mmCIF file of C-alpha atoms in Angstrom:
data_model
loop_
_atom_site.group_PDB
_atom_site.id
_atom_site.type_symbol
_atom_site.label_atom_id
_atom_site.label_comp_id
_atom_site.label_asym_id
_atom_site.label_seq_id
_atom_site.Cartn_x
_atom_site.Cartn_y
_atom_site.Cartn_z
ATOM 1 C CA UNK A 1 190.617 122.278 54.769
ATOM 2 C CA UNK A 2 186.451 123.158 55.903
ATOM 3 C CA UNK A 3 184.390 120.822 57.037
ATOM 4 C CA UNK A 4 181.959 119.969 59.201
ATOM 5 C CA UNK A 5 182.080 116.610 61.241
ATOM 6 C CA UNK A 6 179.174 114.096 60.541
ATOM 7 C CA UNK A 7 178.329 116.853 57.941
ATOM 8 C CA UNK A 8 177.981 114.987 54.161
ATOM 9 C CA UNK A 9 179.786 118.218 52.478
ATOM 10 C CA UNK A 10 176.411 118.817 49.808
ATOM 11 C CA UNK A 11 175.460 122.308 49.191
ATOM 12 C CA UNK A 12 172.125 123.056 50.660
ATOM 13 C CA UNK A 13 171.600 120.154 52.267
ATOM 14 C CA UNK A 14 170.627 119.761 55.832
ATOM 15 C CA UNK A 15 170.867 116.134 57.965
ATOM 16 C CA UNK A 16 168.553 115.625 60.240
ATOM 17 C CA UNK A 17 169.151 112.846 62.691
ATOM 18 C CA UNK A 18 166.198 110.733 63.980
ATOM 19 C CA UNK A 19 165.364 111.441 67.824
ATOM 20 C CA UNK A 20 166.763 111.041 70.510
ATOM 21 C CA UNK A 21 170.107 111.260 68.672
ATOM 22 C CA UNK A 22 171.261 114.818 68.760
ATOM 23 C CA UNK A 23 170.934 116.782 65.206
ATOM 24 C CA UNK A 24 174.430 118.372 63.392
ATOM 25 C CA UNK A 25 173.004 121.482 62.304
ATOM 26 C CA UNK A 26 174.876 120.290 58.770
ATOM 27 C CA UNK A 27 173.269 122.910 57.508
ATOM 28 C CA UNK A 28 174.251 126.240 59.692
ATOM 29 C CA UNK A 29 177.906 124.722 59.426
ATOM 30 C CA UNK A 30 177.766 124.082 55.817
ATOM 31 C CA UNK A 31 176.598 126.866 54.271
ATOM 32 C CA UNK A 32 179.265 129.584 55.103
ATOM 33 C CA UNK A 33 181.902 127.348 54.133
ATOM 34 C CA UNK A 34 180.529 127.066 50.276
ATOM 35 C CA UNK A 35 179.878 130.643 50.447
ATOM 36 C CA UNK A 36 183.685 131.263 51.437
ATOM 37 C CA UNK A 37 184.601 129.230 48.621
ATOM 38 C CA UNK A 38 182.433 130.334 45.555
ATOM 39 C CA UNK A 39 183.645 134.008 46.996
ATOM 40 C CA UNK A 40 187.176 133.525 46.469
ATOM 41 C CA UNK A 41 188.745 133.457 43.147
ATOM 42 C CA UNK A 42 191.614 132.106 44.470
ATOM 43 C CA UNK A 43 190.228 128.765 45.073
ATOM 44 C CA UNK A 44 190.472 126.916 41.551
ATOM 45 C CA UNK A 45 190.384 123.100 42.666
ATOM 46 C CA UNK A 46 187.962 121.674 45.442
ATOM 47 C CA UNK A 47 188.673 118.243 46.614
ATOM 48 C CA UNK A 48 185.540 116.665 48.321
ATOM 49 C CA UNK A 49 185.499 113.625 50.705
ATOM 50 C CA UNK A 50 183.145 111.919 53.136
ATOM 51 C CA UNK A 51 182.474 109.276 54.764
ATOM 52 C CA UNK A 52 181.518 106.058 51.893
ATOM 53 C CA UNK A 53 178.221 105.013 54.273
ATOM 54 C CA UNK A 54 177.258 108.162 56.255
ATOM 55 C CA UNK A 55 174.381 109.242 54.070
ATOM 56 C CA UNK A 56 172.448 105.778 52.545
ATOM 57 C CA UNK A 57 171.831 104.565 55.856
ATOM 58 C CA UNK A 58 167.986 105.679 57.344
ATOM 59 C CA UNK A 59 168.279 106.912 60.417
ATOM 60 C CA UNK A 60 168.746 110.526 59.482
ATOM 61 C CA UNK A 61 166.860 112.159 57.065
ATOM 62 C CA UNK A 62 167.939 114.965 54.476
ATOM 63 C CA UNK A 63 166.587 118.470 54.087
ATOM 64 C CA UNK A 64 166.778 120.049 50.738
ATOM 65 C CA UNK A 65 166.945 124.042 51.684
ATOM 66 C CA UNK A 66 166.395 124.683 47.953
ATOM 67 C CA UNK A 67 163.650 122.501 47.303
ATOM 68 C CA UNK A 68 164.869 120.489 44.573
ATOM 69 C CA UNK A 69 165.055 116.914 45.358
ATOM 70 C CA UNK A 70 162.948 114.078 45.710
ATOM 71 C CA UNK A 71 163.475 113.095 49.337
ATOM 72 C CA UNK A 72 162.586 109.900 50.983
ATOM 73 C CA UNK A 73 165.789 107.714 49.154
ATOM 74 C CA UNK A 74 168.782 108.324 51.111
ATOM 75 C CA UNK A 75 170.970 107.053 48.275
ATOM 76 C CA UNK A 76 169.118 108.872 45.421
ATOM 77 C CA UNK A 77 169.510 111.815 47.635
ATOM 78 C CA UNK A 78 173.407 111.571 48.049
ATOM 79 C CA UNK A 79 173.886 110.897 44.328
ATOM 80 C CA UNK A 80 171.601 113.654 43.614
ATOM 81 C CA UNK A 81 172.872 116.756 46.143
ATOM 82 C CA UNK A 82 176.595 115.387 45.044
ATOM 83 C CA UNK A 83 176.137 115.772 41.667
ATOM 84 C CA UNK A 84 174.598 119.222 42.397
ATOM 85 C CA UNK A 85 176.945 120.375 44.763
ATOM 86 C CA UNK A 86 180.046 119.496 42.056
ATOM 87 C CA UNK A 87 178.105 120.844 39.320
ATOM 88 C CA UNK A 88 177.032 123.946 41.197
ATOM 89 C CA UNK A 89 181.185 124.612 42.254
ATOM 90 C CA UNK A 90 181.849 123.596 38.320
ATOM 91 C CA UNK A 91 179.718 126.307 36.755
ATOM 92 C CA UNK A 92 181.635 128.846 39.399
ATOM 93 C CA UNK A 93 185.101 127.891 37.984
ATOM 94 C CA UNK A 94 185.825 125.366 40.450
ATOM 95 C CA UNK A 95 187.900 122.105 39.589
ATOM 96 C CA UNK A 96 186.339 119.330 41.581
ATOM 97 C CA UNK A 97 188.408 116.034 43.011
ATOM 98 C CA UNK A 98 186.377 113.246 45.256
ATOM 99 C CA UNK A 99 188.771 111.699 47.200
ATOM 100 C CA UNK A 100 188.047 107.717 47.213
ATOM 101 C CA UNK A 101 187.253 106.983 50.909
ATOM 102 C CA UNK A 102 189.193 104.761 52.784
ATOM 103 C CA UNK A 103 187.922 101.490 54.286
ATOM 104 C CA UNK A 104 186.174 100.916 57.892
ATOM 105 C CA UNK A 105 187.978 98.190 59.970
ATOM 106 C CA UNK A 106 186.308 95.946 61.590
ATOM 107 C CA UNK A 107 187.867 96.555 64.910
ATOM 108 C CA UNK A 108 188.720 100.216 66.477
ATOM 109 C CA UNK A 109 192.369 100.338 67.085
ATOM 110 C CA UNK A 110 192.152 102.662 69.993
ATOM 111 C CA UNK A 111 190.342 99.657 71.695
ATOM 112 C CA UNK A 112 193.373 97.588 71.113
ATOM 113 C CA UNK A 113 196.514 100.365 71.622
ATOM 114 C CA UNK A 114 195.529 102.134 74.663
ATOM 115 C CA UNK A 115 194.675 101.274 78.350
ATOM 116 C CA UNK A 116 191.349 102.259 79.518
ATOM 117 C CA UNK A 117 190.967 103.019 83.196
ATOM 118 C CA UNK A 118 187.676 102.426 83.761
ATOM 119 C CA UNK A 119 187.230 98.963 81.646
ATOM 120 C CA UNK A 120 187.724 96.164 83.899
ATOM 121 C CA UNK A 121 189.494 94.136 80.782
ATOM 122 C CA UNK A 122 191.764 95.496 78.041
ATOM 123 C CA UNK A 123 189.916 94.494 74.728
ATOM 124 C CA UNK A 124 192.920 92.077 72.976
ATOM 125 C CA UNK A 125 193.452 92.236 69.687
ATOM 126 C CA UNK A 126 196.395 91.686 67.580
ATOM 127 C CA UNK A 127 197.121 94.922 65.183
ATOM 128 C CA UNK A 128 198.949 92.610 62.193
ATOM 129 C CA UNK A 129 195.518 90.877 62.073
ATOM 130 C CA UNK A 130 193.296 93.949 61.608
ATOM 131 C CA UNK A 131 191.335 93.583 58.516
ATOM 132 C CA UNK A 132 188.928 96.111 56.389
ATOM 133 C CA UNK A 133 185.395 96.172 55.735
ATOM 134 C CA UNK A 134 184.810 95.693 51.816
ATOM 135 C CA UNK A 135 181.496 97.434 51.423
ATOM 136 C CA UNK A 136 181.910 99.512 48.215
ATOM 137 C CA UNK A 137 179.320 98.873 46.451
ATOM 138 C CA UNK A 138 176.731 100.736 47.252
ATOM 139 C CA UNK A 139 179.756 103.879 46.983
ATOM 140 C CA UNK A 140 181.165 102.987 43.565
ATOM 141 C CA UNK A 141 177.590 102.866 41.857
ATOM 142 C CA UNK A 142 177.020 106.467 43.725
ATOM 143 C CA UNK A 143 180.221 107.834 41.745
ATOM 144 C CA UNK A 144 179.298 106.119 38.742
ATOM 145 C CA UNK A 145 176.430 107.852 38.561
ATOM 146 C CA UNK A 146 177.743 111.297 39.988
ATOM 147 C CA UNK A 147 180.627 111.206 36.612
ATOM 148 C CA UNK A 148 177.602 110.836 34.120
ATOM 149 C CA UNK A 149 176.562 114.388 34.869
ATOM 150 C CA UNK A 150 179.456 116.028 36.176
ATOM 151 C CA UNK A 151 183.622 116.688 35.473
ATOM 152 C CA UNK A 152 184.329 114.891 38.606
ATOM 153 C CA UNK A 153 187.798 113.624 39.219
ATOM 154 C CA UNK A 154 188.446 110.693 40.982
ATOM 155 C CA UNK A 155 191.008 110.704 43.594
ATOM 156 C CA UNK A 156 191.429 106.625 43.821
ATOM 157 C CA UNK A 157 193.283 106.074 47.398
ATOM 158 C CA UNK A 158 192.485 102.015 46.783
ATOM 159 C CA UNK A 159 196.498 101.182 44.714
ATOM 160 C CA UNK A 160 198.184 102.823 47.709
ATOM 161 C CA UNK A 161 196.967 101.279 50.634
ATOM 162 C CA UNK A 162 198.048 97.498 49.623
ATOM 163 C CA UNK A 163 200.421 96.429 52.811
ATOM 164 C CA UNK A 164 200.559 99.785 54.704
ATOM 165 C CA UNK A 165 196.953 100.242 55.559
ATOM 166 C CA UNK A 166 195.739 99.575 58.372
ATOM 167 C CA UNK A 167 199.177 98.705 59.720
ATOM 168 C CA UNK A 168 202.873 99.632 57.846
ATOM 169 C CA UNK A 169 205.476 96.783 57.399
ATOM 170 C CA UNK A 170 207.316 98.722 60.255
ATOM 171 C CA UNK A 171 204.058 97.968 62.561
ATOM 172 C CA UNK A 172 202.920 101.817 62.647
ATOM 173 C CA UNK A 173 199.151 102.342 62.917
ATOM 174 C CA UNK A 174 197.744 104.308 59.812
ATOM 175 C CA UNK A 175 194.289 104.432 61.744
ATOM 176 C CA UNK A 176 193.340 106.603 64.745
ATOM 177 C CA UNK A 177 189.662 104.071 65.343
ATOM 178 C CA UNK A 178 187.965 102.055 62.863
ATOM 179 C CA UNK A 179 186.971 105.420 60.174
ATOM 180 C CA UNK A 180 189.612 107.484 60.561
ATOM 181 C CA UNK A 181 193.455 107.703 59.538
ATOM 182 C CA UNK A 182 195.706 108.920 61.757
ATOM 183 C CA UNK A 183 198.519 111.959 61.463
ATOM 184 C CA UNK A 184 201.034 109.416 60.135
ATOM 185 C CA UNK A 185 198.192 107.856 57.702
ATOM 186 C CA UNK A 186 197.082 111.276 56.285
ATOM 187 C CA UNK A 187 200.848 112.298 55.796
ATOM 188 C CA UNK A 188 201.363 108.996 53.791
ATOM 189 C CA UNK A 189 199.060 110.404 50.917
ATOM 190 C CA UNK A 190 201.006 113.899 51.048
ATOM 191 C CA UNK A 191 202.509 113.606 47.834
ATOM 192 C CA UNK A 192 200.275 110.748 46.033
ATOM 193 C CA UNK A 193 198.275 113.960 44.409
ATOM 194 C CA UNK A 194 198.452 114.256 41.044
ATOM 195 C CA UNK A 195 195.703 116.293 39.762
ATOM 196 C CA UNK A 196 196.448 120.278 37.938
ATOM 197 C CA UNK A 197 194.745 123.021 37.689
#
């Protein structure tokens, strides 16, 4: 598993936030990891997932190190550095899997499940009536138009997570805050992968 965090994982592409937020250096963390795994043979399937609304929003902008892409559209961009990214790890033998991303929530649950010392109030919430954001749209047009130029598999989380996202019929959190799963949520898609080499 490579990654970098609040890194979109595109090949040669660089994120540069908007002062006075602090900049990722996407980049500098990026670029070893594809070189590690275009290097080894071994590697035959690459599964790729970020974030479904890190990269259209504006207040970053992207850096093409290769000098390829029209800049300026954040979402042209993203379908344009994916598709070259997958295409690029393609013509090197690689298999390529996007995971579907999960859903936001639209509360964080660490707000809700633990005490925080220095907040006057605890923030109450009730964890059966967590709910997710549906804002897919933008993200399913992006992969619709990444699969008309690449081999891209789809990885489609969205039949599993039907009553046992964001909380299990047991009451178990499946989400660490409002983006991420947690240990027990990642575990749950262990053995949902059905994709060969």
């Amino acid at each position: 598993m490579l990654g970098a965090g609040a890194c979109p994982p595109f090949f040669e592409i660089d994120r540069v936030t908007k002062p006075p937020a602090p900049n990722f250096n996407c980049y500098n963390r990026t670029a070893s990891l594809y070189q590690y795994v275009l290097n080894d043979t071994n590697i035959k399937m690459v599964f790729i997932a970020f974030h479904h609304n890190l990269t259209f929003g504006n207040d970053f902008i992207f850096e093409d190190k290769l000098h390829q892409l029209k800049l300026g559209n954040n979402y042209q961009v993203t379908v344009d550095a994916l598709t070259r990214t997958i295409q690029m790890l393609e013509k090197n033998g690689k298999k390529v899997v996007l995971i579907y991303d999960m859903p936001d929530l639209t509360a964080d649950v660490k707000e809700c499940t633990f005490e925080r010392p220095h907040l006057s109030q605890r923030k109450k919430c009730n964890l059966s009536q967590l709910s997710t954001v549906k804002d897919f749209e933008v993200y399913d047009k992006m992969i619709a138009a990444v699969q008309k130029n690449t081999k891209v598999q789809i990885f489609d989380t969205r039949p599993y997570i039907n009553g046992t996202f964001p909380v299990d019929s047991q009451g178990n959190l499946n989400y660490r805050d409002s983006t991420h799963l947690s240990y027990r949520g990642s575990l749950y898609f262990s053995d949902k992968y059905n994709f060969n080499e």
